Short mmCIF file of C-alpha atoms in Angstrom, two decimals:
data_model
loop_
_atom_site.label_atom_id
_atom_site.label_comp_id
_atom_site.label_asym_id
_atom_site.label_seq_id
_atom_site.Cartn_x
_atom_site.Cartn_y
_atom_site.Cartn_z
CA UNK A 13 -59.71 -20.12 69.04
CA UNK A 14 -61.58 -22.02 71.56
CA UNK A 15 -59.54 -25.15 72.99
CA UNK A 16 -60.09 -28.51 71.74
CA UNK A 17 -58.05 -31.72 72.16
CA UNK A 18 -56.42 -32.88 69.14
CA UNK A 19 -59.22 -36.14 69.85
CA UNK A 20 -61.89 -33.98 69.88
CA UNK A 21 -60.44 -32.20 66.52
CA UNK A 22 -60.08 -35.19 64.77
CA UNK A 23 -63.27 -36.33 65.99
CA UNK A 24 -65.57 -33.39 64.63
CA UNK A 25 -63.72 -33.51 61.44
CA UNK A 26 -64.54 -37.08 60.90
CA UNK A 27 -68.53 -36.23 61.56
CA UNK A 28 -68.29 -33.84 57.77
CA UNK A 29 -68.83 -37.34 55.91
CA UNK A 30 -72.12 -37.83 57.57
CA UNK A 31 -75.02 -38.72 55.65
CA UNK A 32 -77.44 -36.67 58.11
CA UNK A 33 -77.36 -33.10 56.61
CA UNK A 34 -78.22 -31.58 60.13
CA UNK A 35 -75.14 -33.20 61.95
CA UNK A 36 -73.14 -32.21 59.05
CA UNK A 37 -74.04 -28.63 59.59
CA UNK A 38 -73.58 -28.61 62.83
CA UNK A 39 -69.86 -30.09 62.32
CA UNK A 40 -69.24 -27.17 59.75
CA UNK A 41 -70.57 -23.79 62.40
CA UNK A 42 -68.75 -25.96 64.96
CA UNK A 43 -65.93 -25.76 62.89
CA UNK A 44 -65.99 -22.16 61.23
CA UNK A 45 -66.84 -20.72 64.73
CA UNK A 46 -63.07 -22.25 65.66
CA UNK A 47 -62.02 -19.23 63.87
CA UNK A 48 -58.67 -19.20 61.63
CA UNK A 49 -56.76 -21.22 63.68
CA UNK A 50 -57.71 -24.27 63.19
CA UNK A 51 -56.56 -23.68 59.66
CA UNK A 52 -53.26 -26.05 59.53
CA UNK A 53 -55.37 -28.58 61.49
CA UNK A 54 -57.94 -28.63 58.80
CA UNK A 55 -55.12 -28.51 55.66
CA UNK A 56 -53.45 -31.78 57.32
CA UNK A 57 -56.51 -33.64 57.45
CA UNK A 58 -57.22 -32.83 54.17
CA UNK A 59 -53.62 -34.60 52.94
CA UNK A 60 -54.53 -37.27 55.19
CA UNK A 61 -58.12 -37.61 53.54
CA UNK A 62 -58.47 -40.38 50.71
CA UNK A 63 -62.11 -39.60 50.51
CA UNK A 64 -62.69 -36.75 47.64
CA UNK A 65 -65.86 -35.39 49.67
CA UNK A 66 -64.58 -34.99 52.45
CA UNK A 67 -61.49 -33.11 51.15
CA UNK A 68 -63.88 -30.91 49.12
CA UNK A 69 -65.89 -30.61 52.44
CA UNK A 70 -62.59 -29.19 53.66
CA UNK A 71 -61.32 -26.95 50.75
CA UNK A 72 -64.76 -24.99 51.68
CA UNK A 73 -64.33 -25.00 55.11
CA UNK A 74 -60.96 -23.63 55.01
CA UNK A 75 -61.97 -21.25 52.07
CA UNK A 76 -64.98 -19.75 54.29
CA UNK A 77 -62.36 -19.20 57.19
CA UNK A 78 -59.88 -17.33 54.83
CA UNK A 79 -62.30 -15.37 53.66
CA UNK A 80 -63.60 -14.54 57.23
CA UNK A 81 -60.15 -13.30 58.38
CA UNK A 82 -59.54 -10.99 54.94
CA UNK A 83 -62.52 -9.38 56.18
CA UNK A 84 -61.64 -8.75 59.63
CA UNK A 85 -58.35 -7.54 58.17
CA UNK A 86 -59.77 -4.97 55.54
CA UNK A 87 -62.15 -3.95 58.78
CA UNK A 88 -59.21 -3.16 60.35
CA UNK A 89 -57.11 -1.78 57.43
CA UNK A 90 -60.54 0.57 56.88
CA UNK A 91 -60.09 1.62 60.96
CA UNK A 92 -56.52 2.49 60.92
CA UNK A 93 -55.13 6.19 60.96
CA UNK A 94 -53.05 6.09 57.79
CA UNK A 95 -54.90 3.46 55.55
CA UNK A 96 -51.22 1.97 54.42
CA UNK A 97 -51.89 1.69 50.33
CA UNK A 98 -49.29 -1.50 50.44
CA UNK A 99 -51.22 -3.25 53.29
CA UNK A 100 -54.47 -2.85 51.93
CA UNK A 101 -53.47 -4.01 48.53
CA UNK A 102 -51.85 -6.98 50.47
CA UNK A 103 -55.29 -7.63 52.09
CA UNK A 104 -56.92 -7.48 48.51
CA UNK A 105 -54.06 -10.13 47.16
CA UNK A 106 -55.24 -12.75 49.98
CA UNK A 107 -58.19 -13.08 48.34
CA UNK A 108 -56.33 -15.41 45.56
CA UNK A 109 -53.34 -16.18 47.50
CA UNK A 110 -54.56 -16.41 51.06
CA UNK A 111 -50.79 -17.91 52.15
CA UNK A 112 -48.77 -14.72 50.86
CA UNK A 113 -47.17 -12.80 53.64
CA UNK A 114 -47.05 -9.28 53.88
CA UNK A 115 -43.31 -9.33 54.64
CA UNK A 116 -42.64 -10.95 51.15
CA UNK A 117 -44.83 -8.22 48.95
CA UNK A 118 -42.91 -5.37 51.24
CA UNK A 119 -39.58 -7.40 50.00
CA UNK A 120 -40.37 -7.28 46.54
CA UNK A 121 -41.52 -3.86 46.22
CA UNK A 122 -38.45 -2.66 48.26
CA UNK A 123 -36.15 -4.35 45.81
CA UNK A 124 -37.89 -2.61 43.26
CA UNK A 125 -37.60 0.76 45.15
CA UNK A 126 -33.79 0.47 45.24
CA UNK A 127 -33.59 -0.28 41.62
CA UNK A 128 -35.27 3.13 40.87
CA UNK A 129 -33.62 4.80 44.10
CA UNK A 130 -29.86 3.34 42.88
CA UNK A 131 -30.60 5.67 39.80
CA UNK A 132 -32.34 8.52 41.26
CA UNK A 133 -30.91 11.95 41.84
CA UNK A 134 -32.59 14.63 44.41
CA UNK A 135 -31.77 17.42 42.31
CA UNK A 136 -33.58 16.43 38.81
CA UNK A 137 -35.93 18.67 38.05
CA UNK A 138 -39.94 17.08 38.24
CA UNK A 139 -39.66 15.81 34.91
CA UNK A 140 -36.25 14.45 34.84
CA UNK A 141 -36.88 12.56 37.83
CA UNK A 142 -40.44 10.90 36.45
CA UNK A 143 -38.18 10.32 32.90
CA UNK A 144 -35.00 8.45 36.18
CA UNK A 145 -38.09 6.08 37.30
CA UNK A 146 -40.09 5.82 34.08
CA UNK A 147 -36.22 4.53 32.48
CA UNK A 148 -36.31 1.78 35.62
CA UNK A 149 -39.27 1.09 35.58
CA UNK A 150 -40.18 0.28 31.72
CA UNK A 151 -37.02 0.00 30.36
CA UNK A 152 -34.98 -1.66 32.85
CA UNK A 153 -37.04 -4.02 34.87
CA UNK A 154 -39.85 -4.31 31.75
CA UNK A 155 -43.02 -3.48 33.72
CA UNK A 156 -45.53 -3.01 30.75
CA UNK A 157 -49.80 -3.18 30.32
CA UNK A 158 -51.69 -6.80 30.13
CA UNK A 159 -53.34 -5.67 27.16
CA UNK A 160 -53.60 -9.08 26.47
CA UNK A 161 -55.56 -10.51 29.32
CA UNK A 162 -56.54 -7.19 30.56
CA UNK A 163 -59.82 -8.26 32.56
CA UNK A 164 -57.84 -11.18 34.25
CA UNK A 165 -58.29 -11.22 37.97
CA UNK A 166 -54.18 -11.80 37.97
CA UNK A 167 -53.97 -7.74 36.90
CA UNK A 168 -55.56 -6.80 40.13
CA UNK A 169 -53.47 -8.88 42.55
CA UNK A 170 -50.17 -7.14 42.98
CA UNK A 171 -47.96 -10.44 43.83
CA UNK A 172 -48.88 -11.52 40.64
CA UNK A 173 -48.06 -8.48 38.81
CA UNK A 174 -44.70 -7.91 40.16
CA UNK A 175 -43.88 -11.49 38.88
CA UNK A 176 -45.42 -11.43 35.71
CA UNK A 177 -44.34 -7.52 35.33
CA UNK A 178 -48.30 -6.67 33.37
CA UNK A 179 -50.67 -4.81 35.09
CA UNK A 180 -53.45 -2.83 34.52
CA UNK A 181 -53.84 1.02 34.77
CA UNK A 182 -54.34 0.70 38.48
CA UNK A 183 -52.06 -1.68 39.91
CA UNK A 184 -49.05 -0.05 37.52
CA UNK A 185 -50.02 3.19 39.07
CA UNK A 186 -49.93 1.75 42.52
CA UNK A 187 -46.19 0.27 42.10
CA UNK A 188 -44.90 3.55 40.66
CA UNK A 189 -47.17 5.29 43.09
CA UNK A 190 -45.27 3.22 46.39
CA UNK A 191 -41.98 3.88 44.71
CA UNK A 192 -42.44 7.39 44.25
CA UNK A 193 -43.56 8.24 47.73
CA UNK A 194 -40.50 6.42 49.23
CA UNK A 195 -38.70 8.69 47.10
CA UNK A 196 -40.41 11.76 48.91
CA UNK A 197 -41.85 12.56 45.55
CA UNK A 198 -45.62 14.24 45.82
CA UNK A 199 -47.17 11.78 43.46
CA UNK A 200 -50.77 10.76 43.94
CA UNK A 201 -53.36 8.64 42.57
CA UNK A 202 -56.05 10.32 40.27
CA UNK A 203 -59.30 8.53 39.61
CA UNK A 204 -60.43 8.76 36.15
CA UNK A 205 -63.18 7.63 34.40
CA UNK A 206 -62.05 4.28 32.64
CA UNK A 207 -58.50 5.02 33.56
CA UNK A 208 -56.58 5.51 36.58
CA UNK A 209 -53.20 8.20 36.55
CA UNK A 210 -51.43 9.44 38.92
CA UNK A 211 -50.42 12.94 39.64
CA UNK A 212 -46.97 15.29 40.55
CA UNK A 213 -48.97 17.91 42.43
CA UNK A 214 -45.93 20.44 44.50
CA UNK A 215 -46.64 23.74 45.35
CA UNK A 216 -45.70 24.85 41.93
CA UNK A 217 -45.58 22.03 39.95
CA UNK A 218 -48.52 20.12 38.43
CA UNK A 219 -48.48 17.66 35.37
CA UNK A 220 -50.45 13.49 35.08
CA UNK A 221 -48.49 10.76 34.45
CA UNK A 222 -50.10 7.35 32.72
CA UNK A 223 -48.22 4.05 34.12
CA UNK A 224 -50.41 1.45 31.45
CA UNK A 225 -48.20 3.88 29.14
CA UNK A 226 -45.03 3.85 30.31
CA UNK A 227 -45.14 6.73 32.40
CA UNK A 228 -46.07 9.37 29.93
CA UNK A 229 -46.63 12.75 30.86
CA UNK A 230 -49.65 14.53 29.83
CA UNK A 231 -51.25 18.03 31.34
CA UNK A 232 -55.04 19.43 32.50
CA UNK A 233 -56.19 20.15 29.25
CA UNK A 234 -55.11 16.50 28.14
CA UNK A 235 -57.48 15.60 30.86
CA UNK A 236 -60.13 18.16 29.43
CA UNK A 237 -59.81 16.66 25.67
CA UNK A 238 -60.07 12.82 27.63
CA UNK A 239 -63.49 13.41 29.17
CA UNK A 240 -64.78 15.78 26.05
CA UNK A 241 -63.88 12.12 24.19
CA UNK A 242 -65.77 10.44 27.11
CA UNK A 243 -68.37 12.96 26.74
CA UNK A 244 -68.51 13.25 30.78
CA UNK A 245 -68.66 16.52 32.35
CA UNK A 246 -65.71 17.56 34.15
CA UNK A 247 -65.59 17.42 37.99
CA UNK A 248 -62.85 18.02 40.62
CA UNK A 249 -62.19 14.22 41.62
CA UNK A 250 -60.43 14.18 37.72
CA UNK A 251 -58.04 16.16 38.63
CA UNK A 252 -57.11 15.94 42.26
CA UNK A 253 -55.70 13.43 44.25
CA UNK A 254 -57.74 10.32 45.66
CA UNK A 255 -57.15 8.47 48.56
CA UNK A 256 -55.47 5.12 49.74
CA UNK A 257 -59.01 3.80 49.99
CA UNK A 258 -60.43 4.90 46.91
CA UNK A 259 -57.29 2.75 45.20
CA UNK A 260 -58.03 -0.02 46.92
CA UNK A 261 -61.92 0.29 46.45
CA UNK A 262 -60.78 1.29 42.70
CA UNK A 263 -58.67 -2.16 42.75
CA UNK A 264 -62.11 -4.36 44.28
CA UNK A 265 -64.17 -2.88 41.69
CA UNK A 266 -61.70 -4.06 38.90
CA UNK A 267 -61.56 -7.22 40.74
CA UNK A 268 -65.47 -7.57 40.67
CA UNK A 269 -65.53 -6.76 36.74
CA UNK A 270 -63.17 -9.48 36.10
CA UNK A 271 -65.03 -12.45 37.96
CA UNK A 272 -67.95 -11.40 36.53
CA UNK A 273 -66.63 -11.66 33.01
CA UNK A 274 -65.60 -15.29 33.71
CA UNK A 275 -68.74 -16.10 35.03
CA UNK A 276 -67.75 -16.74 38.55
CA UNK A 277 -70.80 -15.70 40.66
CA UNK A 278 -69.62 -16.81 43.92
CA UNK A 279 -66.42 -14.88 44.25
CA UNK A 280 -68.66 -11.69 42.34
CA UNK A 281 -70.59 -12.08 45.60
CA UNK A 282 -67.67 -12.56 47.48
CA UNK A 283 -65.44 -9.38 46.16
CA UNK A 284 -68.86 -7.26 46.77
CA UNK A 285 -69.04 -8.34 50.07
CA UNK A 286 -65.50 -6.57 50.56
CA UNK A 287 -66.90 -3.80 48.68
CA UNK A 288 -69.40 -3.37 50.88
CA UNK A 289 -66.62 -2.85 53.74
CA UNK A 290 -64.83 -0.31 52.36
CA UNK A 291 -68.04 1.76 51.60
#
């Protein structure tokens, strides 16, 4: 962030309730090109503010420069060697709640991790062990599917989930998806059409599981009979393992789908821009 005084700060900000559009413009690239820094600065004067314009001038501001940091964040999520599925859905939750810290989604999901883990036995066979997490999981700690409000943008953003314990097929999958992996269990994500599974895919072993239905186990030809329903053509990518990224692409695209059906255009345009990033 390039160096002002707090004078100078406190000067520029006091230019956004000026009646000459061009200065006001000025004051606002001025501003953004502080970079996310000057965020606090900016949130202060805003309490400070008894004029509803300028605070508005502000929320945008501050908005803009959120928004410009997620993106430099899922840049660098898309950059990195492992594509961490928890950071990138972290990235995605900033979006809505652009003050949640990484360390406190990590805490909550490890809690939940040593529920299942505190109840978990290496030496259950595949099934047995998906009944040991599907039992903690659904049963215990009540994780179910927001059939309800299923298109809310709340289903999408995993902070929310984990409080509210609803989800959609995606972000259910991606909780029992984190916990399973810490378990060393090969579970993967599977990306259906309509509906996203996840997969126990060993050497010798190979069966879907459905989180939005509390973890039940279906096989290949389930998947078969699902798509003949569908009438789509089977193709490899319904069966096999997907990526980190295509969750998290999987999770804008849901994200995009429910702005749109609340008739928010600007964070449709928004959510596509991220889109855009990760393809």
């Amino acid at each position: 962030m390039e160096q002002l005084t707090d004078k100078e700060l406190h000067a520029l900000v006091s230019l956004l309730d000026d009646q000459d559009q061009e200065i006001k413009s000025h004051v606002q690239d001025k501003i953004i090109s502080l970079g996310h820094g000057i965020i606090p600065f900016l949130e202060k004067k805003w309490e400070d503010s008894f004029n509803p314009e300028v605070q508005k001038e502000i929320e945008d501001l501050v908005h803009l420069l959120q928004f410009s940091q997620l993106k430099e964040r899922l840049k660098d999520w898309v950059k990195s060697p492992d594509q961490d599925l928890l950071t990138g859905l972290w990235i995605i939750n900033t979006y809505q709640y652009p003050d949640l810290e990484f360390d406190k989604i990590n805490a909550d999901m490890h809690q939940i991790y040593f529920e299942v883990w505190t109840g978990f036995k290496n030496d259950l066979l595949p099934h047995e062990q998906i009944k040991a997490i599907n039992h903690v999981l659904f049963s215990n700690l009540r994780f179910s599917a927001n059939t309800k409000n299923f298109h809310s943008p709340g289903n999408s953003m995993l902070s929310n989930v984990l409080e509210t314990r609803k989800g959609n097929p995606i972000s259910l999958c991606a909780i029992y998806l984190l916990v399973s992996q810490k378990l060393g269990l090969p579970i993967y994500g599977v990306n259906l059409p309509n509906l996203f599974v996840l997969t126990y895919k060993s050497s010798d072993v190979n069966f879907y599981i459905n989180a939005f239905n509390k973890g039940l186990v279906f096989n290949k030809q389930d998947i078969h009979n699902y798509l003949e329903h569908l009438k789509i053509a089977p193709r490899d990518v319904f069966f096999e393992p997907c990526s980190n990224k295509d969750i998290v692409t999987r999770m804008i695209r849901n994200l995009i789908v429910s702005f749109e059906k609340l008739g928010e255009t600007g964070k449709v345009e928004e959510v596509k821009a991220l889109l855009q990033i990760l393809e």
